[in-house]
XYZ file of C-alpha atoms in Angstrom:
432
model
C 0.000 0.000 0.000
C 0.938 3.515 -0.660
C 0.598 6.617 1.523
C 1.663 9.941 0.082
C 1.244 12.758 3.479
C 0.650 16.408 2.380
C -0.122 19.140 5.248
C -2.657 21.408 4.253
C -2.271 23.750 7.305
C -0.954 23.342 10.708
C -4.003 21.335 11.890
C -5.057 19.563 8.630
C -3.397 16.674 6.242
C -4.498 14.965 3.286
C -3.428 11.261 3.021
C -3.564 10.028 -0.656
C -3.568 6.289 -0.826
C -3.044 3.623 -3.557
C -4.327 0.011 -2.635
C -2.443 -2.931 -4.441
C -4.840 -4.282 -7.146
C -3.675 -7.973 -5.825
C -5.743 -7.063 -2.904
C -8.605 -5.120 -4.516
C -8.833 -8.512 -6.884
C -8.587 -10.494 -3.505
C -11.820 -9.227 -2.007
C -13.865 -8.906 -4.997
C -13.400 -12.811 -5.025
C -14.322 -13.197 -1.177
C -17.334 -11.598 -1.628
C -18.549 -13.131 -5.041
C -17.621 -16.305 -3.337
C -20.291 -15.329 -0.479
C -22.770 -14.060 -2.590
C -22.626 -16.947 -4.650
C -23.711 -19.442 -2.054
C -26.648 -17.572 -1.176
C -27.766 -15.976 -4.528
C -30.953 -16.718 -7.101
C -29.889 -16.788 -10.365
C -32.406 -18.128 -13.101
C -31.113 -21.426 -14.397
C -28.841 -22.224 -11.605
C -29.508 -23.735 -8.501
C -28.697 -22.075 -4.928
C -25.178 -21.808 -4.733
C -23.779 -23.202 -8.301
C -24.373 -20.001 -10.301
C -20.740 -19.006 -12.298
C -18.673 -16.584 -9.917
C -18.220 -14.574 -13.124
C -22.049 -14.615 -13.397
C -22.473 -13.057 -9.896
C -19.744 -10.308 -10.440
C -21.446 -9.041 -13.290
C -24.926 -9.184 -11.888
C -23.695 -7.934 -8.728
C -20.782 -5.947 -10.012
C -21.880 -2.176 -8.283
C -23.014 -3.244 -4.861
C -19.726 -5.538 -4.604
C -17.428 -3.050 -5.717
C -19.666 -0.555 -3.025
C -18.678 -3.179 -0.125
C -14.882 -3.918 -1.719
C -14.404 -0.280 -0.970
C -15.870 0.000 2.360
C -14.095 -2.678 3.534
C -10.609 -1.750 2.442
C -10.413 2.060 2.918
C -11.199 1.834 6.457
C -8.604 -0.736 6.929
C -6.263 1.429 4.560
C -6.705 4.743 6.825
C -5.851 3.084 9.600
C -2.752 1.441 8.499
C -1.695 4.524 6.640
C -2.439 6.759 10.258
C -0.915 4.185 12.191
C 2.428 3.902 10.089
C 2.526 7.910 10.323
C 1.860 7.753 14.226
C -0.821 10.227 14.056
C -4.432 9.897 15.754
C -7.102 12.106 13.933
C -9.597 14.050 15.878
C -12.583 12.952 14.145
C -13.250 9.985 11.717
C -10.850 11.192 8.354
C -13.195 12.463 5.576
C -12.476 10.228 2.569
C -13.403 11.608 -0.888
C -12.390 10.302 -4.962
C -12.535 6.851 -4.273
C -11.636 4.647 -7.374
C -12.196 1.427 -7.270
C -12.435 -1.482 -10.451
C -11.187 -4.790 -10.514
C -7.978 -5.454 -11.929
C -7.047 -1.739 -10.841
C -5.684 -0.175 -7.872
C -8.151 1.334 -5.269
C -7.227 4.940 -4.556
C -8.789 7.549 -2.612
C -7.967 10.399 -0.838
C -8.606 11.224 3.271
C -8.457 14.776 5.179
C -8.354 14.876 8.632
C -7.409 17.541 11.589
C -4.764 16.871 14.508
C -3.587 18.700 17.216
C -0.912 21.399 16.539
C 2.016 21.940 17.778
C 2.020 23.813 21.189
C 4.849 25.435 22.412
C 4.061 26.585 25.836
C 6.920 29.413 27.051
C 7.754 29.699 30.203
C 4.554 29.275 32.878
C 6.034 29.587 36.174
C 5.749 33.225 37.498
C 3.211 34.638 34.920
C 1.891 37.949 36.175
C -2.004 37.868 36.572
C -3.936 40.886 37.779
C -6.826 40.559 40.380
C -9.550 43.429 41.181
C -9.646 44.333 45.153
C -12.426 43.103 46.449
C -14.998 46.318 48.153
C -18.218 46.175 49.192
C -20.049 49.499 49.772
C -22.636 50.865 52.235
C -24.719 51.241 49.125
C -24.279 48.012 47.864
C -25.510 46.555 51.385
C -28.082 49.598 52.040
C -29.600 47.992 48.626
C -29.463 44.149 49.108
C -31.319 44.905 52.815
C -33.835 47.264 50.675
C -34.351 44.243 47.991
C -35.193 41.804 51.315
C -37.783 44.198 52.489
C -39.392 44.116 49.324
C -39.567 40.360 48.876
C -40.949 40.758 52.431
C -43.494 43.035 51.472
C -47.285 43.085 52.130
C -49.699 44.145 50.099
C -52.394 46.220 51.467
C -55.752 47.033 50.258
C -56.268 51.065 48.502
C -59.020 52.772 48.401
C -58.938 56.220 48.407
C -56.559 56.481 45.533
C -56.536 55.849 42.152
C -53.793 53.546 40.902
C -50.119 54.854 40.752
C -46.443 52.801 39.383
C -45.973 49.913 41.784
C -49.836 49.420 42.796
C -50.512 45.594 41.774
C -53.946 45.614 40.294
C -56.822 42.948 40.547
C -58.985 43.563 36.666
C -61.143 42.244 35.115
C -59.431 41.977 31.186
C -60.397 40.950 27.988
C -57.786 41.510 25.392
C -58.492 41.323 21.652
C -56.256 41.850 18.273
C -57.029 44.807 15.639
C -57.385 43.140 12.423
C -55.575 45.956 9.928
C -57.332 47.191 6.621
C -56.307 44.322 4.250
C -56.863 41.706 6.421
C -58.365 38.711 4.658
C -59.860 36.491 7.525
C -62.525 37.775 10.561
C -60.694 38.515 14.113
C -60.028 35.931 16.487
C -62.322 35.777 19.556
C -61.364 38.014 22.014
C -59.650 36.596 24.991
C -60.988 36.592 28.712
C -59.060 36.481 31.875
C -60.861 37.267 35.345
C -59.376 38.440 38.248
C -55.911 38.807 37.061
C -53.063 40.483 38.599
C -51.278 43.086 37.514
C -48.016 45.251 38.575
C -48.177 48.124 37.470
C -44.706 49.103 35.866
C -43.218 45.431 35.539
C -40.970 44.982 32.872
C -43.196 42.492 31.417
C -46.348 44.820 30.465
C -46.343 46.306 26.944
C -45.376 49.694 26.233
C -48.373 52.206 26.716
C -49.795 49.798 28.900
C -49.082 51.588 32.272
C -50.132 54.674 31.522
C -53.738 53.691 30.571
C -54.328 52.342 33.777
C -52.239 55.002 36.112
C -55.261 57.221 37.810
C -57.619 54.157 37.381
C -59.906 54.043 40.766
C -61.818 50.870 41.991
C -64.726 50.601 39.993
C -63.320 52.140 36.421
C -63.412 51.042 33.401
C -60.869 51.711 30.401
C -61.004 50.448 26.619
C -57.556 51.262 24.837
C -55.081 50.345 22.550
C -51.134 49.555 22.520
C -48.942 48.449 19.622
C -46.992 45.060 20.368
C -43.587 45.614 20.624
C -40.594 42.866 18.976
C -39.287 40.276 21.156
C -42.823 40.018 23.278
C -44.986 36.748 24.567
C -48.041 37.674 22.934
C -49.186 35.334 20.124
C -50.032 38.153 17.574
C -46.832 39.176 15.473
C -44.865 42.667 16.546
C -46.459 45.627 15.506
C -50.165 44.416 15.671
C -52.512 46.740 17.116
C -53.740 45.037 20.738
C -57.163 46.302 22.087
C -58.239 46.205 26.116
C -60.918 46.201 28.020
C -60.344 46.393 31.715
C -62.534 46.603 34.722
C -60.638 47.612 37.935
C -61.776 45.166 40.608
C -59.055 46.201 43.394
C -56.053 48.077 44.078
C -53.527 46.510 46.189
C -49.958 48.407 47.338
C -46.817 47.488 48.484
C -45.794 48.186 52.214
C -42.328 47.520 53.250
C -41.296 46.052 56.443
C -39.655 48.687 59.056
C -36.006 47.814 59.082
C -35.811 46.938 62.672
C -34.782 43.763 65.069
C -38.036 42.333 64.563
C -37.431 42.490 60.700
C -33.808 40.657 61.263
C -35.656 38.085 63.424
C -38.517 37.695 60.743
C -36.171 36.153 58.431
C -34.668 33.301 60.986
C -31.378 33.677 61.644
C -30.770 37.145 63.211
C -31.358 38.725 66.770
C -30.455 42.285 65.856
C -30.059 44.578 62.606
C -26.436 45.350 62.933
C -26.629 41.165 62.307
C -28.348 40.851 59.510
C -26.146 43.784 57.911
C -23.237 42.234 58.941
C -24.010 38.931 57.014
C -25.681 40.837 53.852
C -22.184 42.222 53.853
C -20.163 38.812 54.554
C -22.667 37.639 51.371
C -21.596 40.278 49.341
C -18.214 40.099 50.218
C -18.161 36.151 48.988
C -19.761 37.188 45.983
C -17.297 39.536 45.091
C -14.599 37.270 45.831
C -16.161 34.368 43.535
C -16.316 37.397 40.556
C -12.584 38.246 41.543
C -12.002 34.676 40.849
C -13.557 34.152 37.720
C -11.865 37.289 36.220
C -8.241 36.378 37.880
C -9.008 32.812 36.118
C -10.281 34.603 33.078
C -6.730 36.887 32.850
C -4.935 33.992 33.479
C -6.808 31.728 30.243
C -6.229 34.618 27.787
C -2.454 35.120 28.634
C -2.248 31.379 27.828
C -4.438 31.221 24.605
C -2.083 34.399 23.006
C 1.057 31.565 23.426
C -0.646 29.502 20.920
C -0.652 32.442 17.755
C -1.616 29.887 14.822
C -4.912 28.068 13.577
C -6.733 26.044 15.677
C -8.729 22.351 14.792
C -12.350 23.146 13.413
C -13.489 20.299 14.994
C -12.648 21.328 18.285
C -14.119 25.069 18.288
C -17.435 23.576 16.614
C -17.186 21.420 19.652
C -17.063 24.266 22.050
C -19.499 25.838 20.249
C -21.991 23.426 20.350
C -21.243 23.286 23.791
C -21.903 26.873 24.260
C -25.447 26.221 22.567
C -26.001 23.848 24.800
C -25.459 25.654 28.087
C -27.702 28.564 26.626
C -30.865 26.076 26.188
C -30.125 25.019 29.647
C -30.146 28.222 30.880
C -33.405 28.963 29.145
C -35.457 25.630 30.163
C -34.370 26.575 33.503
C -36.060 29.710 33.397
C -38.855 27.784 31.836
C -39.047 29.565 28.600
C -38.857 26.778 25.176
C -35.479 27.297 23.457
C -37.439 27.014 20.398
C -39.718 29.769 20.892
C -37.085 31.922 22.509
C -36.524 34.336 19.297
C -32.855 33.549 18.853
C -30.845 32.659 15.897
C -29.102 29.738 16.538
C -26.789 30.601 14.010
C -25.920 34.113 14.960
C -25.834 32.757 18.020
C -22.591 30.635 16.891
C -21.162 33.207 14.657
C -20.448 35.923 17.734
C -19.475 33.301 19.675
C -16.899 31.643 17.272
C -13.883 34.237 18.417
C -14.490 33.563 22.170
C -14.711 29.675 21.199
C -11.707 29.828 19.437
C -9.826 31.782 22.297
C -10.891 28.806 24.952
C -9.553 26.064 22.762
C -6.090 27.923 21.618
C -6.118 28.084 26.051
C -7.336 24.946 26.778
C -4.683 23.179 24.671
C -2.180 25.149 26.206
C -3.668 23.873 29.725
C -3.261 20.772 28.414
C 0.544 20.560 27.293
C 1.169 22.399 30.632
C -0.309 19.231 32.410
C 1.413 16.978 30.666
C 4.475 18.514 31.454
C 4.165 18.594 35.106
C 2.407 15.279 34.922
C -1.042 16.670 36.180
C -3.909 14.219 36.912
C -7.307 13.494 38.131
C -7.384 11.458 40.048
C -10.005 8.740 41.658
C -10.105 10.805 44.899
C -10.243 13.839 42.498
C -12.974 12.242 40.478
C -14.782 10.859 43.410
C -15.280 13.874 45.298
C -16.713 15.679 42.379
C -19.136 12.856 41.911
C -20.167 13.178 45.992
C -20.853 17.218 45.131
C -22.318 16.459 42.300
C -24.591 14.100 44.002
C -25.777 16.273 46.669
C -27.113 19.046 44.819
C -29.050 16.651 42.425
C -30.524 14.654 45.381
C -28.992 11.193 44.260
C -26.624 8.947 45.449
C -23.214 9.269 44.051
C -23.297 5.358 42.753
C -26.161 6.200 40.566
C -24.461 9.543 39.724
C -21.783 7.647 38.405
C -23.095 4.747 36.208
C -25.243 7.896 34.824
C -21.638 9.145 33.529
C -20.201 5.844 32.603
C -23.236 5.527 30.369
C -22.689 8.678 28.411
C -18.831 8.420 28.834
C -18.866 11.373 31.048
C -16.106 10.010 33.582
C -13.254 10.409 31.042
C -14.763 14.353 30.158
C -15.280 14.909 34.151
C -11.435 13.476 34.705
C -10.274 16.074 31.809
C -12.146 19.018 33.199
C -10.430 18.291 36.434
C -7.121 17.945 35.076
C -7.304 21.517 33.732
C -8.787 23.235 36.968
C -5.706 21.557 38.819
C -3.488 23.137 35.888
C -5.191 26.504 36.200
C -4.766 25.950 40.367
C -0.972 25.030 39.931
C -0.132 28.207 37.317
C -1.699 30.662 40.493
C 0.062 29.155 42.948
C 3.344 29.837 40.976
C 1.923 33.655 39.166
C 2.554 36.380 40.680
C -0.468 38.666 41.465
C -1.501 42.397 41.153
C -4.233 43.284 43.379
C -5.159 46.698 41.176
């Protein structure tokens, strides 16, 4: 067999290969030789039809399988003679195949470059000082009076931003001039609940109902903006009717001891502000960490100037797709029906995805080098965290991953947060 190498870029080589004819003559005989036993051929019985007289009736779907058969066998010899291991299965194209002839074909297929990885020890990595403000703790105590709120009954008032409003509603779309089919029923909802100023209501909305006493009625009409829930398409005309059943306002909690106690844990005020600002304080420090991690992962991708594997950014990118629709279906909204262009989506993404493979390969020559591992303790105690916050025991946690092959991606992810831990320990770092 012959196996002519030619690199196409730093990441991808083509692999032209010439199989004997001997052995392309070889299999075409092992397989008429099969067919034959078990093939119908008018005026023969089962199994004495003419081995000529099957490779011409059979000739294309022989040929098909003669192919199949020996270019996966040839790509592997031919990759395992060069010593290289592809990243994905080699894409084979121009196959020629005919008995009596050589079988030739040519493969393309990405590997890893080349990383050269500097010198690690001692890089300088900046980290924002960590402050947490009066302000910033005035506000988070202001935010747990208002989830503590109560909501008490108006009456001598007509309804102003931040009421929460008990209607009556029916809601109907204006069919425009050159509409072709009658308007949709209008629809009906009793009793609902309104705030008045939430994000959620459409534009206009508000201000048709600020002034509105218990009792009053109101017919109007708002455009539908882009991007909204409503099932009518943005820019139709929406028309309400509303009947004001109740007015209902928000009263905040006095911020005193018995509003520390209220919420379980604290005697005294100067408590709960003291652990609003401990919270804080973690917070910021978990943010200080992500960006120190962050500065450290782009230092590291910049040592690694040339192209990168398609296979593995469209890997990260899918990945990144991935942890967007989980993000979404945990905030209960379809990922389907979200409005977003999944392929946008991947094209602003693509530099970012390109940045965390150029640093994860880095990470990974690094670990190699200082022989970094997970390892079962490693992998073990992730499994036991991993366990407790799904409610599950950590045996069934596991066979879940050994069934999608998640161990040997949980060991790697390890293996580079050790890498990132050990470059830290050894950087020095500029609190500014």
């Amino acid at each position: 067999m012959k196996a002519e190498f030619t690199d196409l870029s730093e990441t991808r080589t083509r692999v032209a290969v010439e199989v004997p004819s001997t052995d392309v003559d070889r299999e075409i005989e092992r397989l008429s030789q099969r067919y034959r036993r078990s093939a119908r051929v008018p005026g023969f019985r089962p199994g004495k039809a003419p081995a000529r007289l099957i490779r011409q009736r059979m000739h294309d779907q022989i040929l098909h399988e003669v192919a199949e058969g020996l270019v996966e066998k040839a790509v592997d010899e031919a990759l395992r003679e060069r010593g290289v291991e592809p990243l994905e299965a080699p894409s084979v194209r121009d196959v020629n195949v005919e008995a009596g002839q050589p079988l030739t074909f040519t493969a393309t297929f990405e590997t890893l470059p080349s990383v050269e990885t500097g010198e690690y020890r001692g890089l300088t990595v900046r980290r924002t000082p960590i402050e947490v403000t009066d302000a910033q703790v005035s506000d988070a105590i202001d935010e747990l009076r208002r989830q503590a709120a109560r909501a008490e009954p108006v009456e001598d008032r007509g309804v102003v931003i931040g009421d929460t409003v008990t209607v009556d509603l029916e809601r109907r779309s204006v069919p425009g001039p050159d509409a072709a089919s009658p308007p949709a029923p209008p629809e009906r909802h009793a009793g609902a609940r309104i705030e008045v100023g939430a994000e959620a209501n459409p534009p206009g909305f508000d201000a048709h109902v600020v002034g509105l006493e218990v009792g009053a009625e109101r017919t109007f009409t708002v455009r539908h903006p882009e991007g909204g829930d409503a099932p009518e398409p943005a820019g139709a005309d929406i028309e309400y009717h509303i009947r004001l059943q109740a007015i209902h306002q928000r009263v905040l909690p006095d911020l005193d001891d018995e509003f520390a106690r209220s919420l379980g844990e604290y005697d005294t005020v100067d408590a709960l502000r003291q652990q609003v600002t401990d919270d804080l304080a973690a917070q910021a420090e978990r943010e200080t960490d992500r960006r120190t991690r962050d500065g450290l992962l782009v230092q590291l991708a910049a040592r690694l100037p040339g192209e990168v594997p398609e296979a593995l950014v469209a890997r990260e990118l899918d990945r990144r797709v991935e942890r967007l629709a989980s993000q979404l279906v945990a905030q209960r909204v379809d990922p389907r029906r979200a409005g977003i262009d999944w392929e946008e989506f991947r094209a602003e993404q693509r530099s970012a995805a390109v940045d965390t493979v150029k640093s994860t390969l880095v990470l990974d020559e690094i670990a190699r080098q200082e022989r970094i591992e997970a390892t079962e303790d490693d992998i073990a105690g992730h499994i036991d965290r991993l366990a407790a916050r799904t409610n599950r025991g950590a045996a069934a946690v596991r066979a879940l991953l050994d069934k999608e092959g998640g161990v040997a991606s949980l060991a790697v992810g390890i293996r580079r947060e050790k890498t990132i831990e050990f470059l830290l320990a050894h950087a020095t770092i500029v609190v500014a």
